[in-house]
Coordinates of C-alpha atoms in Angstrom, one line a residue:
Chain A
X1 CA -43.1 -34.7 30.8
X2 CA -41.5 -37.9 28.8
X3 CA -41.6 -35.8 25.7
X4 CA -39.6 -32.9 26.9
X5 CA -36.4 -35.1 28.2
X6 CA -33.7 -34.3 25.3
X7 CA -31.6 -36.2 27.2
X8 CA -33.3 -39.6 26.4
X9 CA -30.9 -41.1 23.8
X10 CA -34.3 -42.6 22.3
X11 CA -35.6 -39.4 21.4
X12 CA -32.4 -38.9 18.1
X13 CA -32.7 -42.6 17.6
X14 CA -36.3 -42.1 17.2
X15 CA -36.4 -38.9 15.0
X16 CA -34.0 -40.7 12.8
X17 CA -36.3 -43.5 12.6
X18 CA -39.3 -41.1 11.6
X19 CA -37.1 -39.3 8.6
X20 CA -36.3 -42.9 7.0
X21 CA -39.9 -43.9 7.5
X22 CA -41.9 -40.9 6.5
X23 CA -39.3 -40.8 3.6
X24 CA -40.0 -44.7 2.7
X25 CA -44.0 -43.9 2.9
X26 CA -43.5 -40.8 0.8
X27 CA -41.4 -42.8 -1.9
X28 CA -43.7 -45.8 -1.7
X29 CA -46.9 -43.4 -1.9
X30 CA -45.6 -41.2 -4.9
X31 CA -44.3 -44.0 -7.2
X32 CA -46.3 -47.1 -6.2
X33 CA -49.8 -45.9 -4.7
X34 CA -50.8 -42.6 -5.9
X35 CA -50.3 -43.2 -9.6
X36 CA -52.9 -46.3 -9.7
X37 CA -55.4 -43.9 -8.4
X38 CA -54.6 -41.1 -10.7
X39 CA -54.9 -43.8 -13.6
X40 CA -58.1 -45.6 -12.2
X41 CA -59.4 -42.0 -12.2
X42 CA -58.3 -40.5 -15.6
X43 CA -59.4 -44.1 -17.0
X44 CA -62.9 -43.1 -15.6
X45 CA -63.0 -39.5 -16.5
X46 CA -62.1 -40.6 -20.1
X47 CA -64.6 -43.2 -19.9
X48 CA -67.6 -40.5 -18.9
X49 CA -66.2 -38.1 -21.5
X50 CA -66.4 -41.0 -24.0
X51 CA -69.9 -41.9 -23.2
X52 CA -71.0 -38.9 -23.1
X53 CA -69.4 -37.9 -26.5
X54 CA -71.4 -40.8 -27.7
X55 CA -74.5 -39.6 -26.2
X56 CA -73.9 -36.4 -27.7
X57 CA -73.7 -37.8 -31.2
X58 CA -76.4 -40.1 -31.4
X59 CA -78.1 -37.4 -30.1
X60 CA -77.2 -34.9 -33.3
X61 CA -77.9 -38.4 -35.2
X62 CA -81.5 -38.5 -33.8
X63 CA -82.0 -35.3 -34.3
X64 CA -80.7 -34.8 -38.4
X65 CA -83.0 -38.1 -38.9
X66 CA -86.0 -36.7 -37.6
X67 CA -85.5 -33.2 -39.6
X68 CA -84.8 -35.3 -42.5
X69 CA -87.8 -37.3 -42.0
X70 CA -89.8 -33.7 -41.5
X71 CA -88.5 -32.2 -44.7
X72 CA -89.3 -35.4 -47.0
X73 CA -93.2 -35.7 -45.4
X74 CA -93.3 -32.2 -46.2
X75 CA -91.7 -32.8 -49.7
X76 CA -94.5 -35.5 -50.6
X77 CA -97.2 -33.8 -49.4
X78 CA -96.6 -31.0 -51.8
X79 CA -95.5 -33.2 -54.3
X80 CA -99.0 -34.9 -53.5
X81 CA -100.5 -31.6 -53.7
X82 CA -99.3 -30.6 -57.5
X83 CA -100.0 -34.1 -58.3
X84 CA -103.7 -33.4 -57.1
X85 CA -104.0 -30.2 -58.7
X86 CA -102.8 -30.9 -62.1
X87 CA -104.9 -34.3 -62.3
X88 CA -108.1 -31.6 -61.2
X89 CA -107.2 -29.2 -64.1
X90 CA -106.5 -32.3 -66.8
X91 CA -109.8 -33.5 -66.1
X92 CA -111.3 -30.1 -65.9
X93 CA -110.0 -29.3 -68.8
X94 CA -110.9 -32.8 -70.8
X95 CA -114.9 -32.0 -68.9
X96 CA -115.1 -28.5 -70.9
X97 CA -113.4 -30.2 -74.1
X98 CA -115.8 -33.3 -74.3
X99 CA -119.2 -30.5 -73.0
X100 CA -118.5 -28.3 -76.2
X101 CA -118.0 -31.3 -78.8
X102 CA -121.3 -32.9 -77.6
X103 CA -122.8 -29.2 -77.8
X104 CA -121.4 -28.6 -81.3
X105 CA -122.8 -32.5 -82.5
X106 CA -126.2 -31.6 -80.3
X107 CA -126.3 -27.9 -81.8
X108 CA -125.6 -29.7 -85.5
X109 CA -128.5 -32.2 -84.9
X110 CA -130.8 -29.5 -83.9
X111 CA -129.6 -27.6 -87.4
X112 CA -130.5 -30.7 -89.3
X113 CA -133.5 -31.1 -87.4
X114 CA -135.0 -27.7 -87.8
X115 CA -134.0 -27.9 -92.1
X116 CA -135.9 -31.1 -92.3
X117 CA -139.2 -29.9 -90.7
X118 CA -138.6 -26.4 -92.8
X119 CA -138.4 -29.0 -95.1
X120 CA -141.3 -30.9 -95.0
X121 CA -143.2 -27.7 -94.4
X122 CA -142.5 -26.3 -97.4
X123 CA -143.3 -29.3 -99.1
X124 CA -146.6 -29.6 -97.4
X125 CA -147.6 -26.3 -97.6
X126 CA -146.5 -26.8 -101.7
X127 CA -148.8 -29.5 -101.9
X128 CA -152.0 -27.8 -99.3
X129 CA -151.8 -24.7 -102.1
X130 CA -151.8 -27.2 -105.0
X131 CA -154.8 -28.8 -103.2
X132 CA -156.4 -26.0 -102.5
X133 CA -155.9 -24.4 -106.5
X134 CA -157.1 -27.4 -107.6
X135 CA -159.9 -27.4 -105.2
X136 CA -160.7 -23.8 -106.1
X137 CA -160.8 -24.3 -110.0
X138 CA -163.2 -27.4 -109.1
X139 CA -165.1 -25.4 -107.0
X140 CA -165.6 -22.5 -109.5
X141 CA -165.9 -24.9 -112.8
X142 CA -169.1 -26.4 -110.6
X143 CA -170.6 -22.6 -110.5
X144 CA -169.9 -22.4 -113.9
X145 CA -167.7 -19.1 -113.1
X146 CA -164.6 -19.0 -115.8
X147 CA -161.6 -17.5 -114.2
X148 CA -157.6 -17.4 -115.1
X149 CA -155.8 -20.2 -113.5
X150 CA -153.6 -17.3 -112.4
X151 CA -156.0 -15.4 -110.6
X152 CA -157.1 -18.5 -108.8
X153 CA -153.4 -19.7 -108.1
X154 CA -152.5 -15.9 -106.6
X155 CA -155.9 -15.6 -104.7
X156 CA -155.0 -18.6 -102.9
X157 CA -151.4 -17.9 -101.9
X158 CA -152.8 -14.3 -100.6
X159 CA -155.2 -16.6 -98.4
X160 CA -152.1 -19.3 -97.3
X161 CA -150.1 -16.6 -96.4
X162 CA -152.6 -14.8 -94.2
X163 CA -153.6 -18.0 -92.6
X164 CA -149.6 -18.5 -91.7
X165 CA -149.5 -15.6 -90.2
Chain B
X1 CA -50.1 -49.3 35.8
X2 CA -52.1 -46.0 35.6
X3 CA -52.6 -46.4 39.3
X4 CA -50.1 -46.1 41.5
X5 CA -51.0 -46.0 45.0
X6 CA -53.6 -42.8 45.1
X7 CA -51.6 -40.8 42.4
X8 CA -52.4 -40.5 38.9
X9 CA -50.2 -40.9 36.6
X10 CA -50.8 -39.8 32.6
X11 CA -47.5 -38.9 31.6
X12 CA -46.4 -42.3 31.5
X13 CA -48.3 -43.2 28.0
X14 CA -45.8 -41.1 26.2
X15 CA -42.6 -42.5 27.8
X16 CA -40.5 -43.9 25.1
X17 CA -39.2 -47.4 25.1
X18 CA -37.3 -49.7 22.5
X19 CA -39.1 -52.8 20.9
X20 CA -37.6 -55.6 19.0
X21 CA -35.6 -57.0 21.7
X22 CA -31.5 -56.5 21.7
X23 CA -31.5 -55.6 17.8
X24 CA -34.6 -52.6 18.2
X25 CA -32.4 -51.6 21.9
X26 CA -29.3 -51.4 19.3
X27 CA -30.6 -49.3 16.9
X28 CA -32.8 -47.3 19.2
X29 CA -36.1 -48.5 17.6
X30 CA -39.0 -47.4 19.5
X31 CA -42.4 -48.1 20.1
X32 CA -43.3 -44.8 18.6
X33 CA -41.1 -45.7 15.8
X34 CA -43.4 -49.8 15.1
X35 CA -46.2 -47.2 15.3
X36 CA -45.0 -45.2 12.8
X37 CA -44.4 -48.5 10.4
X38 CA -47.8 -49.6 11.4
X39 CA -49.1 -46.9 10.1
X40 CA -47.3 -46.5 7.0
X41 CA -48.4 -50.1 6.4
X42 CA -51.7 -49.5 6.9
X43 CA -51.8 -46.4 4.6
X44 CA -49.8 -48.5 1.4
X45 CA -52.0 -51.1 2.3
X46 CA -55.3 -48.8 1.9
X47 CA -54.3 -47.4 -1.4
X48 CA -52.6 -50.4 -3.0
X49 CA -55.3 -53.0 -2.1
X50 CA -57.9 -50.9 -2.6
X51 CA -57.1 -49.4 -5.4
X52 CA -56.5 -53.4 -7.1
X53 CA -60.0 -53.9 -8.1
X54 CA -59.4 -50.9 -10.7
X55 CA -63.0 -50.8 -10.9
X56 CA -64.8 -48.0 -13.1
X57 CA -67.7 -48.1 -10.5
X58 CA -65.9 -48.8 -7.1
X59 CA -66.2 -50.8 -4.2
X60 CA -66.7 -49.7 -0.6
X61 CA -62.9 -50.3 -0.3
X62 CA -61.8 -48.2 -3.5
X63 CA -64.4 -45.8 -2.6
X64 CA -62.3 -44.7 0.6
X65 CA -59.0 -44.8 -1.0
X66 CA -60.6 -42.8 -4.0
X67 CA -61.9 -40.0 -1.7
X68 CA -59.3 -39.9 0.4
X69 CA -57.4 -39.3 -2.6
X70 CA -59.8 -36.9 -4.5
X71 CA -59.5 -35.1 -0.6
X72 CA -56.3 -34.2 -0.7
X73 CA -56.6 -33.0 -4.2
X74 CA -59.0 -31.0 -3.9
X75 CA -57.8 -29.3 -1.4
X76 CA -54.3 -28.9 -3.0
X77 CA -55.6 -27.5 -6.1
X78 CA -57.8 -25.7 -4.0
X79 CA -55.3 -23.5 -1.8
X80 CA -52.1 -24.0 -3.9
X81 CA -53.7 -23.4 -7.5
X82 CA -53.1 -26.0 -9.9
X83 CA -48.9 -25.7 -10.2
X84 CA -49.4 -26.9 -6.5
X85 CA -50.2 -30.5 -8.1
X86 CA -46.3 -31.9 -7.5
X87 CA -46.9 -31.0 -4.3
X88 CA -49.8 -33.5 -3.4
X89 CA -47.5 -36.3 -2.8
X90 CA -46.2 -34.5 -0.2
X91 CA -49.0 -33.3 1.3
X92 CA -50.9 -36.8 1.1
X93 CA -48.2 -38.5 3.1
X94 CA -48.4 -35.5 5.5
X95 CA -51.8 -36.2 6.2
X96 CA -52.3 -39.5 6.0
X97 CA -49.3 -40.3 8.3
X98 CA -50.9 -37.9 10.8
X99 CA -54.2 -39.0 10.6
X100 CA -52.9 -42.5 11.2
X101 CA -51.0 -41.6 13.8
X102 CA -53.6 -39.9 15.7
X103 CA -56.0 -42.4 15.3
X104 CA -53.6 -45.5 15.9
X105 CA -53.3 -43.4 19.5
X106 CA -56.9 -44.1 20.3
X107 CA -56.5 -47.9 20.1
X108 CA -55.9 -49.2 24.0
X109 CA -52.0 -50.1 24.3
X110 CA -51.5 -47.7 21.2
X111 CA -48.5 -45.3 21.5
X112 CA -49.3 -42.2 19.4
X113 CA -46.4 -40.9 18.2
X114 CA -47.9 -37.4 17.1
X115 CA -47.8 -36.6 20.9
X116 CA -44.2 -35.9 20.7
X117 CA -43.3 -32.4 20.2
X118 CA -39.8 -33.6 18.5
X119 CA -41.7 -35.4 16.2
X120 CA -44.2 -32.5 15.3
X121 CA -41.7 -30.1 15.2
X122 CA -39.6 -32.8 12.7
X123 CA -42.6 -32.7 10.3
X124 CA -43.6 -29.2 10.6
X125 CA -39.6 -28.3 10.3
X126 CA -39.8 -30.5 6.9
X127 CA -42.9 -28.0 5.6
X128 CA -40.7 -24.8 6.5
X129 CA -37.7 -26.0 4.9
X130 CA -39.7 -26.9 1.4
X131 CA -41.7 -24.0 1.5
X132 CA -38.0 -22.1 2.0
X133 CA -36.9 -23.4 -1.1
X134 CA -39.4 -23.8 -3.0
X135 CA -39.7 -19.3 -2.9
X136 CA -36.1 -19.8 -2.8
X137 CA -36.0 -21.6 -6.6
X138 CA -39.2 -19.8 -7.7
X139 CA -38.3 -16.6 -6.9
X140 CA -34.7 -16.0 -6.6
X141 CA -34.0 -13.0 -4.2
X142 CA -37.7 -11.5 -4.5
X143 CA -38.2 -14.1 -2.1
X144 CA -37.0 -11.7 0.4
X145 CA -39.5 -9.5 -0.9
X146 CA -42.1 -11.5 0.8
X147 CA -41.0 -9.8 4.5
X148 CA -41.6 -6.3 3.2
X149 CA -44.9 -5.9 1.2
X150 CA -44.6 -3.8 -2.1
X151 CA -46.6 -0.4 -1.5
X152 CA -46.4 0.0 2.5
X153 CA -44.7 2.7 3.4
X154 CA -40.6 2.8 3.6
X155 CA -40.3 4.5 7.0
X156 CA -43.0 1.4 8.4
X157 CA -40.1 -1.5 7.4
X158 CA -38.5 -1.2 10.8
X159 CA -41.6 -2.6 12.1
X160 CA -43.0 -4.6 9.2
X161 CA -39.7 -6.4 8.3
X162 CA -39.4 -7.7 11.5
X163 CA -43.2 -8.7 12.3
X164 CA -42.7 -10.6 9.2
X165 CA -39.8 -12.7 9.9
X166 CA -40.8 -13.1 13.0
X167 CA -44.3 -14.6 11.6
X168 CA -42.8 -16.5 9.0
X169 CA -40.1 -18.6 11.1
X170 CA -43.1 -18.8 14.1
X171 CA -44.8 -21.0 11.3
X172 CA -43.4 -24.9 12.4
X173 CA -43.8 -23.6 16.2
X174 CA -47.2 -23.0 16.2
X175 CA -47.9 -25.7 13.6
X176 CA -46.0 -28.5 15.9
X177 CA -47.4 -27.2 19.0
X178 CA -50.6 -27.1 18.0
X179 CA -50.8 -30.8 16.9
X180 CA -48.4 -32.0 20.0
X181 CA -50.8 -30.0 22.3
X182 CA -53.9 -31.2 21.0
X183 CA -52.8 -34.8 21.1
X184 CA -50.9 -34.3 24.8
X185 CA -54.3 -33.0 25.8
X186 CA -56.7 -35.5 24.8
X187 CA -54.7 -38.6 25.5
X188 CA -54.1 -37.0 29.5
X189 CA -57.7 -36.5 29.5
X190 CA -58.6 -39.6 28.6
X191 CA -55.7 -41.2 31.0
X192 CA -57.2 -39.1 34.3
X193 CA -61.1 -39.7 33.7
X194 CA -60.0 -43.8 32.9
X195 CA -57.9 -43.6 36.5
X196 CA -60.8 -42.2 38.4
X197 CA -63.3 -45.3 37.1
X198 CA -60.2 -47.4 38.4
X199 CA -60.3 -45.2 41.7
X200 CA -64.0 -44.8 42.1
X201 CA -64.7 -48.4 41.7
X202 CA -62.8 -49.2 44.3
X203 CA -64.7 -46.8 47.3
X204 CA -66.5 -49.6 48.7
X205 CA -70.7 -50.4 47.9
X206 CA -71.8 -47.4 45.5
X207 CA -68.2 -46.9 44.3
X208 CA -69.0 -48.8 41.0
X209 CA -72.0 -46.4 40.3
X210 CA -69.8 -43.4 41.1
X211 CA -67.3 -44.7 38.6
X212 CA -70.2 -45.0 35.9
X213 CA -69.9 -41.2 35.7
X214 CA -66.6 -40.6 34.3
X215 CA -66.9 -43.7 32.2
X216 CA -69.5 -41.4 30.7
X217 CA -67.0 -38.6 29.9
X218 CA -64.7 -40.7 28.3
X219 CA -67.1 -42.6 25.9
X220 CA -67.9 -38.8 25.0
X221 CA -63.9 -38.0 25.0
X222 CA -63.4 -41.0 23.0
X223 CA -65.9 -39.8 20.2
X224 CA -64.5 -36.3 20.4
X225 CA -60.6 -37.2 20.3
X226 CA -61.9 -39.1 16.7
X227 CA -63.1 -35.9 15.7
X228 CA -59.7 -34.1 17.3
X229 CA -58.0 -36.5 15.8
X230 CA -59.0 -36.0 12.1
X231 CA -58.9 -32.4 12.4
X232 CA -55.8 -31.7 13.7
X233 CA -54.6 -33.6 10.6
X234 CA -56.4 -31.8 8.4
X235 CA -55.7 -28.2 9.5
X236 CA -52.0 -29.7 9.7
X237 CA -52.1 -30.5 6.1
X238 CA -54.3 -27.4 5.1
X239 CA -52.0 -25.0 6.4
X240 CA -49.1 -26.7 4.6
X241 CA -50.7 -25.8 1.7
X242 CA -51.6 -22.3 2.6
X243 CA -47.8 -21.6 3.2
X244 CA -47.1 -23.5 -0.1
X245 CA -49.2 -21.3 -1.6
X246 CA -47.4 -18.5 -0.4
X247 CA -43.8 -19.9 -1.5
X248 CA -45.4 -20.3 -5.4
X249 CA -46.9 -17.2 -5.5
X250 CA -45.4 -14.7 -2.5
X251 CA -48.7 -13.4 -1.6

């Protein structure tokens, strides 16, 4: 077997040979090669973390807006709301204000109204018993029958007030 | 060459020889020895130019020297913890250079230069001295520590002291042997089943089918030394980092 002859000067030469170039390889590895991948790499793991930090935070952005835009729709619909509410009770309120003035100036009317006829009552039935005394005293000078004007006058407010009743 | 008469020869592929005319006989420079600069090469050459595109989403190219990278990483960080991390240098040329080497071996004409127990034993005798003093300069003289385990019983360190040197300095044996072996084995294989196609083609009229059958094996060999190849590397490097992890933390 070739590789159990010590003897073979080759085999020293050849070990020698082996340290220098697994030593070369090793130095050419560790100072040239292996950083650039560890610096490709961390570049890119600083790159996802990056992104993803920006992800994150237009996330949160996203997400305060649209709480935001929640509380404020929920602000002016109550703000609606009141606004609604009050405008109801104003005009409620104007409604009962302007229903009792025109019942007062209706309720005044009718006052008026009532006096006058009272009015014109009293006047008519003033004149019907002034009529009728007059009427009476005719009526009894024509059968000759003499009576007190006040006697006729009484008799014929006992008969106007029976008749009005 | 592999034929010589009827006999077969497969010890032949690992003879050593000098290349680079008078100046490579001068300096005793090998062919094992252009293999191993070949290698090398190829390795720098992998990292370097494929790492040059610096892309943030990479190539095909940067891809492999990424994950061959993120590979060895792993599995430093992995069995080592994460102090083991100035140690992945080390480890990275360990395994690359074997990888290479083993697969280099498969080309036709290829010498493979991890088929040479000195070489093996070189490598492995590398990893025994670091892990040495590495517990040497971590530890101090608990290092010695490691051979008797605290809480066994005193009157069992007769036997356990010297199980445990004995285990401890059988470490770059088994770990050269096991990659010279496996290499030895595979290349011999493939050397005897490619001589009988050579032998069996030449048995007159159905000679040439004969020969179709170990033609067969080897294309299977072939495909199976790949897989030998890689992992035989790998448990190289792996259990460099097991017994790294034993010099940073002594158990």
């Amino acid at each position: 077997m070739p590789q159990l002859d010590f003897a073979n000067p080759l085999m020293m030469s050849k070990l020698v040979w082996l340290l220098i170039i697994f030593g070369l390889l090793y130095f050419l590895l560790k100072t040239i090669a292996l950083p650039r991948v560890a610096s490709v790499l961390d570049e890119r793991a600083a790159r996802i973390a990056a992104d993803l930090n920006a992800a994150r935070d237009a996330q949160a952005a996203g997400e305060a807006a649209l709480a935001e835009l929640r509380a404020s729709t929920a602000a002016a619909r109550a703000e609606a709301q009141a606004a609604i509410s009050a405008a109801m009770v104003d005009a409620q309120a104007a409604a009962a204000k302007q229903a009792a003035e025109i019942n007062e100036r209706l309720n005044a009317q009718v006052a008026q109204a009532e006096a006058q006829v009272r009015a014109a009552r009293d006047q008519a039935m003033g004149a019907l018993r002034q009529v009728a005394g007059e009427t009476a005293t005719a009526m009894l000078a024509r059968l000759s029958v003499s009576a007190p004007a006040n006697d006729v006058t009484a008799a014929v407010d006992r008969a106007a007030s029976q008749g009005a009743v | 060459m592999a034929v010589e008469g009827n006999s077969i020869d497969a010890l032949s592929q690992f003879e050593l020889g000098t290349v680079g005319g008078a100046i490579g006989a001068s300096v005793g420079f090998t062919q094992s020895n252009l293999h191993m600069l070949i290698a090398g090469a190829l390795i720098v050459a992998m990292m370097v130019l494929g790492m040059r595109p610096r892309a943030i989403v990479p190539g095909r190219f940067q891809s492999l020297a990424e994950s061959a990278y993120g590979f060895i990483d792993d599995m430093v960080v992995a069995q080592v913890g994460p102090e083991g991390r100035r140690f992945f240098p080390f480890v990275f040329t360990l395994f690359m250079f074997i990888l290479f080497g083993n697969m280099l071996g498969l080309f036709p004409y290829a010498f493979t230069y991890t088929s040479h127990i000195s070489m093996t034993f070189t490598l492995a005798a590398i990893v025994f001295v670091l892990i040495t003093v590495v517990a040497i300069v971590l530890h101090g003289t608990h290092f010695f520590g490691y051979f008797f385990p605290q809480g066994a019983p005193l009157w069992l360190a007769p036997i356990i002291i010297p199980v445990e040197i004995v285990s401890y300095i059988s470490r770059p044996i088994s770990l050269s042997i096991r990659l010279f072996a496996n290499m030895v084995a595979g290349h011999v294989m493939l050397k005897v089943f490619a001589t009988f196609v050579v032998m069996l083609a030449g048995l007159g009229a159905v000679g040439p089918f004969l020969s179709i059958m170990p033609l067969t094996i080897n294309v299977v060999l072939v495909g199976f030394e790949v897989l030998v190849a890689f992992l035989q590397a790998y448990v190289f490097a792996i259990l460099t980092c097991i017994y790294l992890h034993d010099a940073v933390h002594l158990h």
